[in-house]
PDB file of C-alpha atoms and ligand atoms in Angstrom:
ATOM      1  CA  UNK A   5     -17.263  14.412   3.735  1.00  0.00           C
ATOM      2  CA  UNK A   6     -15.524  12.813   6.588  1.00  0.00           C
ATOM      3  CA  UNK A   7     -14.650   8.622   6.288  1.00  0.00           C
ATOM      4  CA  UNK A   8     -12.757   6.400   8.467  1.00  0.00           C
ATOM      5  CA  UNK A   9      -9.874   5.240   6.856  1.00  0.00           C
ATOM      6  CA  UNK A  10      -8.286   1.930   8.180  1.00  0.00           C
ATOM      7  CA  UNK A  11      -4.713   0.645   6.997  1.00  0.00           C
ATOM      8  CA  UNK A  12      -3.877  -2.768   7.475  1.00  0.00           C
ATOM      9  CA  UNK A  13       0.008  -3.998   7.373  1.00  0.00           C
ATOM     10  CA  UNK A  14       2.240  -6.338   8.013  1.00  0.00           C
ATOM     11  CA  UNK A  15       3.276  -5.047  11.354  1.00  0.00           C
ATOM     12  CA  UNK A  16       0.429  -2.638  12.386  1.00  0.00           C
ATOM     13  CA  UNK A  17      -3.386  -1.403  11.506  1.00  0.00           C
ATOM     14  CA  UNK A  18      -3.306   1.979  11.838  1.00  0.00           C
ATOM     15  CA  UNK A  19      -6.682   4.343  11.810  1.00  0.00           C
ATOM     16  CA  UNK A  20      -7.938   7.653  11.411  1.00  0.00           C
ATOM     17  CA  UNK A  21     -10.994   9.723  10.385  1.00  0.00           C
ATOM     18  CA  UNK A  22     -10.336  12.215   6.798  1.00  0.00           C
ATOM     19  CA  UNK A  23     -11.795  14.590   5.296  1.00  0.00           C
ATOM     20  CA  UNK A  24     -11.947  13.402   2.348  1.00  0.00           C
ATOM     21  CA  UNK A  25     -11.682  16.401   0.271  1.00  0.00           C
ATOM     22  CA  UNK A  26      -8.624  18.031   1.828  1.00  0.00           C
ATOM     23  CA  UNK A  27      -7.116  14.859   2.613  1.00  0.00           C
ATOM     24  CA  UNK A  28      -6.608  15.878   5.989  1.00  0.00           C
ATOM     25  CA  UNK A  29      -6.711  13.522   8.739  1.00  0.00           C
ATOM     26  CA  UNK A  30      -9.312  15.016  11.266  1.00  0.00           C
ATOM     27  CA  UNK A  31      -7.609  13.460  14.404  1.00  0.00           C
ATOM     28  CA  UNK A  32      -4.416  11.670  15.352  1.00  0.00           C
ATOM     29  CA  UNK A  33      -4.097   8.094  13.972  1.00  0.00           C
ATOM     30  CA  UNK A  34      -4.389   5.710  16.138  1.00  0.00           C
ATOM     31  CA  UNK A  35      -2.091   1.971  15.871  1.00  0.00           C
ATOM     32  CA  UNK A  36      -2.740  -1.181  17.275  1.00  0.00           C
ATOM     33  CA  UNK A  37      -0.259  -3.944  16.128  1.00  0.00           C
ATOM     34  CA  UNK A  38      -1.231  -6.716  13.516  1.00  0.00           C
ATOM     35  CA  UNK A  39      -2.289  -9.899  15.392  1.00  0.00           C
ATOM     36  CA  UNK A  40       0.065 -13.115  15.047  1.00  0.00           C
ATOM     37  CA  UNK A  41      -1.328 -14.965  13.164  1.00  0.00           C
ATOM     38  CA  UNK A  42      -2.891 -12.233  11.281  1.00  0.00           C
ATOM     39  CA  UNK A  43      -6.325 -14.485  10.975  1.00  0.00           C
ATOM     40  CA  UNK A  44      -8.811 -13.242   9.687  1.00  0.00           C
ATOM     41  CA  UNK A  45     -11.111 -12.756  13.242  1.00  0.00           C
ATOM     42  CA  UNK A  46      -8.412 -11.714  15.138  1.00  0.00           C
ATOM     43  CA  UNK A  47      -7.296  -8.561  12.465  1.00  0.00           C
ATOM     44  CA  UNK A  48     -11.538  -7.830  12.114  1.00  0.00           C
ATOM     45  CA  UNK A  49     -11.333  -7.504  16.245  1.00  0.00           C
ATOM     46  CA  UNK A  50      -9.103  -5.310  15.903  1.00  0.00           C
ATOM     47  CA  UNK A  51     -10.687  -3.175  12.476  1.00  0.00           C
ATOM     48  CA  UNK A  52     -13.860  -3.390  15.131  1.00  0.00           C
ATOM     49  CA  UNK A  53     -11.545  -1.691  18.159  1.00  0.00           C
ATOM     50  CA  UNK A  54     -10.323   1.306  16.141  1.00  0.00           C
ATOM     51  CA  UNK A  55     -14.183   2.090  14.998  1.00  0.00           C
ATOM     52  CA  UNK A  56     -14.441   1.923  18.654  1.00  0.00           C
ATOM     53  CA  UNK A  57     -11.756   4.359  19.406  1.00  0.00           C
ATOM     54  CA  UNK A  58     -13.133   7.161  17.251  1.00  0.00           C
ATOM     55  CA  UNK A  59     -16.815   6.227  18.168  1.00  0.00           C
ATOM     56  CA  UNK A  60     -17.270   5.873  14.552  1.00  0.00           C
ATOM     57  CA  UNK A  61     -20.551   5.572  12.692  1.00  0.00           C
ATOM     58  CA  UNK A  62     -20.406   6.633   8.834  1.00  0.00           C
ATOM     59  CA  UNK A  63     -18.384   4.959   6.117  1.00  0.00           C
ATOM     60  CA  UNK A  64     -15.134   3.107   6.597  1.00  0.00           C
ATOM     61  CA  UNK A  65     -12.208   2.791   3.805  1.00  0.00           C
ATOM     62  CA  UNK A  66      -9.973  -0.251   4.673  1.00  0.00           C
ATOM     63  CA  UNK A  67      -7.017  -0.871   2.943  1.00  0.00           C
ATOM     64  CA  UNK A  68      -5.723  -4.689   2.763  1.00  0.00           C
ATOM     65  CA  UNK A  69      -2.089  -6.009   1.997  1.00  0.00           C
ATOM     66  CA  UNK A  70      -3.139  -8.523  -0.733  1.00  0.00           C
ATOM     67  CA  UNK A  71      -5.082  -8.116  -4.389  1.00  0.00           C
ATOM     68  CA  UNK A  72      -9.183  -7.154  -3.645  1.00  0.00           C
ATOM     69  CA  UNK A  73     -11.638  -7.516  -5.845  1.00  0.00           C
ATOM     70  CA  UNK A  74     -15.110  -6.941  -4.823  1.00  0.00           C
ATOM     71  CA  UNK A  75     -14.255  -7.015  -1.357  1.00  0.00           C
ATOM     72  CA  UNK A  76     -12.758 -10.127  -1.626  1.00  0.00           C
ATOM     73  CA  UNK A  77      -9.025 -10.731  -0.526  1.00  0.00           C
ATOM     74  CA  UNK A  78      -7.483 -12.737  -3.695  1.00  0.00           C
ATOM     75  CA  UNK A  79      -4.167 -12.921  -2.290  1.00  0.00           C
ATOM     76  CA  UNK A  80      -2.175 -12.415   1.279  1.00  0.00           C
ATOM     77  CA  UNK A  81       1.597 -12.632   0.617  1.00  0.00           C
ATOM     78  CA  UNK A  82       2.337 -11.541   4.238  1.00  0.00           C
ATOM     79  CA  UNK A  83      -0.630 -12.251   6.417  1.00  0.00           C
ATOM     80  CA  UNK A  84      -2.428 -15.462   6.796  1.00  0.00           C
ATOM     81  CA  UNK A  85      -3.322 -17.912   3.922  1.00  0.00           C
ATOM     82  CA  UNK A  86      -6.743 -17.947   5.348  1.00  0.00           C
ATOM     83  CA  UNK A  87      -7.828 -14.354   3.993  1.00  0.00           C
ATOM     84  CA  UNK A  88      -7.152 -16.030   0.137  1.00  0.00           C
ATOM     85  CA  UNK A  89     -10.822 -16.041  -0.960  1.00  0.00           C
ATOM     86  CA  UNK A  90     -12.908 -14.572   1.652  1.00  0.00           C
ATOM     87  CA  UNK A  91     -15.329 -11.984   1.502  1.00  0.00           C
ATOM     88  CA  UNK A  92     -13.141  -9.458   4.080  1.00  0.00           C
ATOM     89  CA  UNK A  93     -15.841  -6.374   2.968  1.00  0.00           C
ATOM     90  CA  UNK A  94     -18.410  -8.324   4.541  1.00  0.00           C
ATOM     91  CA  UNK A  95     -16.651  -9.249   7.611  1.00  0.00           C
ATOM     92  CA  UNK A  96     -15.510  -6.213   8.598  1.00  0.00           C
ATOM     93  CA  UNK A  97     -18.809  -4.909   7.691  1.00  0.00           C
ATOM     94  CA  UNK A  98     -20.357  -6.974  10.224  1.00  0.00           C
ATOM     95  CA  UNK A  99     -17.694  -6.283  12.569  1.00  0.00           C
ATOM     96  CA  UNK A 100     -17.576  -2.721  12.467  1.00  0.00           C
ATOM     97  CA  UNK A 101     -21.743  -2.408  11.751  1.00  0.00           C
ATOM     98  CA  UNK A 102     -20.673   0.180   9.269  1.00  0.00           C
ATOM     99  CA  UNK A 103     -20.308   0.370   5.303  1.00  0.00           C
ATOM    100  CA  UNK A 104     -17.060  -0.562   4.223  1.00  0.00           C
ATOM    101  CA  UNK A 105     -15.089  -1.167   1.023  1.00  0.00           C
ATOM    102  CA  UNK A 106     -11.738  -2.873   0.925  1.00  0.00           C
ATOM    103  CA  UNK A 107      -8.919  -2.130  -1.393  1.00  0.00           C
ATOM    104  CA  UNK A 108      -5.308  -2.454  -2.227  1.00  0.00           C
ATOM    105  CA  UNK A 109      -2.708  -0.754  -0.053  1.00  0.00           C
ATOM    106  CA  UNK A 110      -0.557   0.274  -2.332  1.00  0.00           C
ATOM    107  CA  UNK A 111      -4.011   1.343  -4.698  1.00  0.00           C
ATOM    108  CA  UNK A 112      -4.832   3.381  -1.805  1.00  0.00           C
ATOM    109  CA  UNK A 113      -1.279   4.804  -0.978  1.00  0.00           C
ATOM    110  CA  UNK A 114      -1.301   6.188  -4.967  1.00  0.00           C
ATOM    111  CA  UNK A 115      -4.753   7.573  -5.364  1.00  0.00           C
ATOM    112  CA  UNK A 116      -4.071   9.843  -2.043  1.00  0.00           C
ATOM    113  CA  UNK A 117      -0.450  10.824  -3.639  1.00  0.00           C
ATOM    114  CA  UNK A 118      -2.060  11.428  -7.184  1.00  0.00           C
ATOM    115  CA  UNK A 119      -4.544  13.602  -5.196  1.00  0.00           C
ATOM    116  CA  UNK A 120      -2.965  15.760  -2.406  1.00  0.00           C
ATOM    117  CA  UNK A 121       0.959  14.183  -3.068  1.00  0.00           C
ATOM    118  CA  UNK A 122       4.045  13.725  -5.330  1.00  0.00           C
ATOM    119  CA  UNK A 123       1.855  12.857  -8.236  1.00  0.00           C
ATOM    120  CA  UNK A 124      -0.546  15.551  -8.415  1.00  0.00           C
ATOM    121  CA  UNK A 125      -1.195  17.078 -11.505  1.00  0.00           C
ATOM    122  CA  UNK A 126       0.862  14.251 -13.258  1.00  0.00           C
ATOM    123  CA  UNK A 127      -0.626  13.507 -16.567  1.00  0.00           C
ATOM    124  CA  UNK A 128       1.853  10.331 -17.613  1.00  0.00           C
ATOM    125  CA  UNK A 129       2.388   6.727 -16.418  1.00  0.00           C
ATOM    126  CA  UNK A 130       2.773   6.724 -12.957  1.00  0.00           C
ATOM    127  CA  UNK A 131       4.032   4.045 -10.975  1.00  0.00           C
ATOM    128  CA  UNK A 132       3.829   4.639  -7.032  1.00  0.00           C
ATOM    129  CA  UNK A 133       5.888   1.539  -5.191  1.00  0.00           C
ATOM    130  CA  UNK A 134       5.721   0.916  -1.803  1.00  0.00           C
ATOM    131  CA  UNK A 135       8.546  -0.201   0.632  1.00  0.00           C
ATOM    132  CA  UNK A 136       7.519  -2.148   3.286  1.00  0.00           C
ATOM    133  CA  UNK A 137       6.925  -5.481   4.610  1.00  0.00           C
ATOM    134  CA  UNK A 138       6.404  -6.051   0.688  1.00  0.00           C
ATOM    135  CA  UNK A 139       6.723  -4.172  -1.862  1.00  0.00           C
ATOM    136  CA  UNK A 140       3.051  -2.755  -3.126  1.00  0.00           C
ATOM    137  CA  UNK A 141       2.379  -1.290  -6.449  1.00  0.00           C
ATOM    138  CA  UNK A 142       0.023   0.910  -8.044  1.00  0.00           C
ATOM    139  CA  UNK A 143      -0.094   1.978 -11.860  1.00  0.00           C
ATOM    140  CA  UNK A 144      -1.747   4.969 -13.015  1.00  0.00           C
ATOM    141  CA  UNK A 145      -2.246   6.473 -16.905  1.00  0.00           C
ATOM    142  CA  UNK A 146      -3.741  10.112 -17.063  1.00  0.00           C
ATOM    143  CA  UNK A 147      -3.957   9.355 -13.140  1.00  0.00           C
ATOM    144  CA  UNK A 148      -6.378   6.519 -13.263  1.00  0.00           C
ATOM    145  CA  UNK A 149      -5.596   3.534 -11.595  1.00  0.00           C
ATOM    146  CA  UNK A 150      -4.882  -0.052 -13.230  1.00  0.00           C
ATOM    147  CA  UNK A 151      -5.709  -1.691  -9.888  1.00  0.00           C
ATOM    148  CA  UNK A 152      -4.298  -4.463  -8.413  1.00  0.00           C
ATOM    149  CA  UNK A 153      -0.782  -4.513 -10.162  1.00  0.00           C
ATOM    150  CA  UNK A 154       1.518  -6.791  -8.049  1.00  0.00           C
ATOM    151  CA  UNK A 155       4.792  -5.369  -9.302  1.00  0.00           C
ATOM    152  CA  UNK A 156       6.334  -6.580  -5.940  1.00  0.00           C
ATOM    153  CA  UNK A 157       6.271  -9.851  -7.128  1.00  0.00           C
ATOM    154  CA  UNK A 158       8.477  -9.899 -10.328  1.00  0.00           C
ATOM    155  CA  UNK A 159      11.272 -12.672 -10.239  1.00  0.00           C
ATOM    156  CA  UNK A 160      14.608 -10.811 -10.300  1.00  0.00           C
ATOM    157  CA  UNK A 161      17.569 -13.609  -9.622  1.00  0.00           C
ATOM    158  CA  UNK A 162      15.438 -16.606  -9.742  1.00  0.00           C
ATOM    159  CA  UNK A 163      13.207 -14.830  -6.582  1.00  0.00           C
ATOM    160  CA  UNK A 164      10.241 -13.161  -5.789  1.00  0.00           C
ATOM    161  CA  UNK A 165      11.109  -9.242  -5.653  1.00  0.00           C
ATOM    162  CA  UNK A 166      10.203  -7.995  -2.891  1.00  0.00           C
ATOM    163  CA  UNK A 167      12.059 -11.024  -0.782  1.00  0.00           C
ATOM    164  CA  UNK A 168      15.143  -9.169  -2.005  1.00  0.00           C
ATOM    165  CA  UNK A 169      14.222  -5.190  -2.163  1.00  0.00           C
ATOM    166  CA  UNK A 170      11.758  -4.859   0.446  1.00  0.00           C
ATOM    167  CA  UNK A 171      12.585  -2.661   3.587  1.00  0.00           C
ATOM    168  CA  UNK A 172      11.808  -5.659   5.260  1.00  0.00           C
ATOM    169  CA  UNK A 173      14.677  -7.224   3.489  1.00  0.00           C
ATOM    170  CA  UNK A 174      17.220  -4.630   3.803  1.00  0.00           C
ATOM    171  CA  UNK A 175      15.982  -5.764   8.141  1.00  0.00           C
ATOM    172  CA  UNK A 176      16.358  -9.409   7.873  1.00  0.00           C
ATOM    173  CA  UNK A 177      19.372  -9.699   6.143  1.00  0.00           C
ATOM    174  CA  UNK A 178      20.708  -6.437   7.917  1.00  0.00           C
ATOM    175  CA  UNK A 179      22.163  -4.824   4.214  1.00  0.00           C
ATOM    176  CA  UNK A 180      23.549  -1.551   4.202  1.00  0.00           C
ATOM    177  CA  UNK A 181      21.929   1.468   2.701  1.00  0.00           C
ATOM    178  CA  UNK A 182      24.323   0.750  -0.222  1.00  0.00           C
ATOM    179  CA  UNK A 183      23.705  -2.988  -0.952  1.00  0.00           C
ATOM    180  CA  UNK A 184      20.428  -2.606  -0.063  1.00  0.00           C
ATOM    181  CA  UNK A 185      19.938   0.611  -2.815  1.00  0.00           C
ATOM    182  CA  UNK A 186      21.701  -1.292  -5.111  1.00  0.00           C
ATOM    183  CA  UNK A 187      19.071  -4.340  -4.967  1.00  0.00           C
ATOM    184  CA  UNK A 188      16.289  -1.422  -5.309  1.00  0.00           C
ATOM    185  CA  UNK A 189      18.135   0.051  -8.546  1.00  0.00           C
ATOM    186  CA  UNK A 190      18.506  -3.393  -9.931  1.00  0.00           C
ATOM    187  CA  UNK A 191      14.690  -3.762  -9.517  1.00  0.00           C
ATOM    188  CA  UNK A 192      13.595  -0.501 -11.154  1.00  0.00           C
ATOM    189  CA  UNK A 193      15.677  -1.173 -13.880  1.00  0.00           C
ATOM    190  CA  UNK A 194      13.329  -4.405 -14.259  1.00  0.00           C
ATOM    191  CA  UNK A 195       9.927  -2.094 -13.771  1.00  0.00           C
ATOM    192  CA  UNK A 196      11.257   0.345 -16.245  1.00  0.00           C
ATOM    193  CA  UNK A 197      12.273  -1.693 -18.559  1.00  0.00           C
ATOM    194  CA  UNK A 198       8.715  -3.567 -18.371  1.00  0.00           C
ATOM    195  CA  UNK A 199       6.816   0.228 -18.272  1.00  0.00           C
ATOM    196  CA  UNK A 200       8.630   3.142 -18.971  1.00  0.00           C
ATOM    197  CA  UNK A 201       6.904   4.845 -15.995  1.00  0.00           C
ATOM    198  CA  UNK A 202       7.603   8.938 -16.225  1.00  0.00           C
ATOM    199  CA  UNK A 203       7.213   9.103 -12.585  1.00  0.00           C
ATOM    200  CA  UNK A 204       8.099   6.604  -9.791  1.00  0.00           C
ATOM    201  CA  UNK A 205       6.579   8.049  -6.506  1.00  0.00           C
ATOM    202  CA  UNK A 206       8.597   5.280  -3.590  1.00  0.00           C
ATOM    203  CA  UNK A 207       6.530   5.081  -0.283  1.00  0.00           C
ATOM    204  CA  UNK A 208       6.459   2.851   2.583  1.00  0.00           C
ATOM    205  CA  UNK A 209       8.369   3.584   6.076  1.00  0.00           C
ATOM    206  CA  UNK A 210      11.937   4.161   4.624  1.00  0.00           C
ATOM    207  CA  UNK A 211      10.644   6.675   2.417  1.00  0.00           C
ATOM    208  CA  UNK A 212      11.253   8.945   5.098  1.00  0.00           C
ATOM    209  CA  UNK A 213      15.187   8.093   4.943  1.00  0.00           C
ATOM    210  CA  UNK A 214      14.976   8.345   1.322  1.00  0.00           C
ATOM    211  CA  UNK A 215      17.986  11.034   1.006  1.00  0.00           C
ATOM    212  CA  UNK A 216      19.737   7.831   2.465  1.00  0.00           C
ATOM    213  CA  UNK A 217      18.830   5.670  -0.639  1.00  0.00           C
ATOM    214  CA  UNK A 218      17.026   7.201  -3.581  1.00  0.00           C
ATOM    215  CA  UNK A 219      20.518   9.638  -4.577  1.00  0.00           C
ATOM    216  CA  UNK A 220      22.178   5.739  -5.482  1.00  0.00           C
ATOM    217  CA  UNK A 221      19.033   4.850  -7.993  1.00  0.00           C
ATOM    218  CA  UNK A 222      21.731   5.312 -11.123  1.00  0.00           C
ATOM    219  CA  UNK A 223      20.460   5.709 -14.899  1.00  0.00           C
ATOM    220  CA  UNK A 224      16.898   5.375 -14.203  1.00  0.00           C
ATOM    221  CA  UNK A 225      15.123   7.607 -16.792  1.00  0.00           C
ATOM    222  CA  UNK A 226      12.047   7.959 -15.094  1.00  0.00           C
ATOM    223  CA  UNK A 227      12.299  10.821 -11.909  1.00  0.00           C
ATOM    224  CA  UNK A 228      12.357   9.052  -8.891  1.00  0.00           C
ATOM    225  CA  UNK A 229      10.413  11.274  -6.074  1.00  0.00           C
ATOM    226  CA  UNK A 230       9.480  10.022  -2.720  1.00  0.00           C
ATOM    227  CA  UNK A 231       6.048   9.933  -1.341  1.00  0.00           C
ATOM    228  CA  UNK A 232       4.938  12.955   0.329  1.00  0.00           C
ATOM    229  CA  UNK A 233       2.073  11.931   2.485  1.00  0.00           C
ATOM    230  CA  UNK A 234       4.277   9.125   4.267  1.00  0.00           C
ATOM    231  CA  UNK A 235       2.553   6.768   6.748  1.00  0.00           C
ATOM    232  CA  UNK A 236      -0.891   8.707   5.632  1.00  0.00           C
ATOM    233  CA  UNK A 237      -1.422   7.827   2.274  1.00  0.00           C
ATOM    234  CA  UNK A 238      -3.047   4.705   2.923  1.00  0.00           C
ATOM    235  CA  UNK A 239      -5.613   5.967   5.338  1.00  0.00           C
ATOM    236  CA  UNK A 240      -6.264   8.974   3.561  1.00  0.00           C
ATOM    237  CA  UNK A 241      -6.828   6.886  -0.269  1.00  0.00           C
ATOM    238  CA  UNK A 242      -8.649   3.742   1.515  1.00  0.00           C
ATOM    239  CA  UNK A 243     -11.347   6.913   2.834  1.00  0.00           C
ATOM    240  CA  UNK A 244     -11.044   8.565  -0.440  1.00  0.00           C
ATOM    241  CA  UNK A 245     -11.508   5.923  -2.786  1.00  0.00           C
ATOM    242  CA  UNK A 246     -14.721   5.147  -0.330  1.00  0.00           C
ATOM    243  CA  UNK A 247     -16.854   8.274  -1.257  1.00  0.00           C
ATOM    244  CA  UNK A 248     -15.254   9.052  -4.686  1.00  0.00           C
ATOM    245  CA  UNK A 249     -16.914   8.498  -7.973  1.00  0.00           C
ATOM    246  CA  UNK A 250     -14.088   8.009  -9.577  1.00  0.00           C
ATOM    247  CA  UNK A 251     -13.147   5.143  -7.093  1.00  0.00           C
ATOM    248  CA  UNK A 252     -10.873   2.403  -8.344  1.00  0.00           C
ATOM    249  CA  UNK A 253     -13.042  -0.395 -10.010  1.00  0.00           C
ATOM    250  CA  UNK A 254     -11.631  -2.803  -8.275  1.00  0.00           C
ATOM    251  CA  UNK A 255     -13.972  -5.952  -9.796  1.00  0.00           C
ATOM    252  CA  UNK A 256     -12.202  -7.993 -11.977  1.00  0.00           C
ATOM    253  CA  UNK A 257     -10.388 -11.005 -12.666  1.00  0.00           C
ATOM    254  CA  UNK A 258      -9.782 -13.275  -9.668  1.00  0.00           C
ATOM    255  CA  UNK A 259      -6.644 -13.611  -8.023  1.00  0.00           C
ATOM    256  CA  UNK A 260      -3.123 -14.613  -8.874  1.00  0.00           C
ATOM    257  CA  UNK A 261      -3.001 -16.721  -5.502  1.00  0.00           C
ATOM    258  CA  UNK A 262       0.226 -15.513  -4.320  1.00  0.00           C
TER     259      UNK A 262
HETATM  260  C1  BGC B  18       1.237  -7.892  -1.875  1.00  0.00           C
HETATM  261  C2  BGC B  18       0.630  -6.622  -2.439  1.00  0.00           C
HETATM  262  C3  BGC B  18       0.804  -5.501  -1.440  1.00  0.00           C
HETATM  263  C4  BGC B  18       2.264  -5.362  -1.049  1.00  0.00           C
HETATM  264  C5  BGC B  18       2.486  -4.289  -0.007  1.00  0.00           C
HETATM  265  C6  BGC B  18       2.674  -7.647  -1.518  1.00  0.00           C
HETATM  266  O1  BGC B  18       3.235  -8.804  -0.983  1.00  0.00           O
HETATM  267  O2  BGC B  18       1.153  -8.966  -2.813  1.00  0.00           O
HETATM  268  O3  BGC B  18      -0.731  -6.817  -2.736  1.00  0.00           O
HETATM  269  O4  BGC B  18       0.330  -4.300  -1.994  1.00  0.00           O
HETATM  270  O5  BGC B  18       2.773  -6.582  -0.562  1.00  0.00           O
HETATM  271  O6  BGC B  18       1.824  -4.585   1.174  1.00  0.00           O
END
């Protein structure tokens, strides 16, 4: 079963088609950078270019930066205000002319690592957290997902988390590897102390630099391991979690209007 997966960030959307039961991607991915503002119309144009680009007719798995439910966008920390309520399943669905269901990023970046990654096989709580523009979060028990955690947004020091431990953080106030680990620690000793995860799986970017940080995580019981699917895992789970029966219910509650 092959599926388009779509991954929409902060600073790009990237694209490519998977199959879905080897969790390979069946072409290059192609990137195309986030539109400023990141409006709603202008970020569909471009969801509706990369279906283009792989002449793509079959279902699409789109993964969104904010909490989903239902297909609609409850929250948008880091793009535009505008997505807060709106129904983005059906607007890329009438952009693209395709099927399409619209989850979590950081929900999509765990169910591919539970799958084909660092937390395969892992029968514990699982907590995958990913560094980025934000920092995403995705909770799993016996590796099913509690979707739409927002662990990014716990208030360490009187702020928002991931305004302090974010890789975009660690860029804006240019912190060293050290300060910036040490602002990471500080924040999994919150999360653990609020979970008791056995596994922490850390994605995003700067995962790939992790023998930079992740050796400074001190006294954390849980193992800290990064993410081995990288950049992919939120293609590869936004197309899984598309086909699968088991995907992530993601109806529910509405919003916490971040
Ligand atoms: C959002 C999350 C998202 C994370 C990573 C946070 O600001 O609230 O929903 O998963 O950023 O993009």
């Amino acid at each position: 079963m092959h599926v388009l997966g779509i991954d929409i960030g902060g600073s790009g959307i990237k694209a490519a088609p998977v199959d879905v039961t080897t969790g390979k991607l069946l072409a290059d991915r192609q990137k195309i950078e986030t539109p400023r503002p990141a409006l709603p119309d202008p970020v569909a144009d471009v969801v509706k270019q990369l279906t283009t680009a792989f002449s793509w007719s079959g279902p699409i798995g789109i993964t969104f930066p904010g909490v989903v439910t239902d297909g609609v966008t409850r929250t948008a920390a880091n793009l535009d205000p505008a997505w807060i309520g709106l129904d983005a399943a059906a607007l890329f669905g009438k952009a693209t002319r395709n099927p399409v269901r619209v989850m979590n990023d950081a929900d999509a970046a765990g169910v591919a690592e539970m799958r084909f990654g660092a937390g395969a096989g892992e029968q514990g709580t699982v907590l995958m957290l990913t560094f980025g523009t934000g920092i995403g979060s995705a909770l799993f028990i016996k590796g099913i997902l509690v979707p739409n955690t927002e662990f990014g947004h716990i208030e360490i020091r009187g702020q928002d988390a991931e305004k302090r431990a974010s890789e975009r953080a660690k860029e804006l106030h240019d912190l060293s590897w050290g300060k910036w680990a040490g602002r990471v620690d500080e924040y999994l000793h919150h999360i653990e102390a609020l979970l008791s995860p056995r596994l922490i799986i850390v994605g995003g970017g700067i995962s790939k630099q992790s023998d930079k940080w992740v050796p400074r995580l001190t006294g954390i019981r849980a193992r800290i391991v990064p993410a081995a699917l990288l950049n992919d895992a939120g293609i590869v789970g936004a197309a899984m979690a598309t086909v699968s029966e088991s995907a992530p219910d993601t109806s529910g509650a509405s919003g916490t209007g971040h």
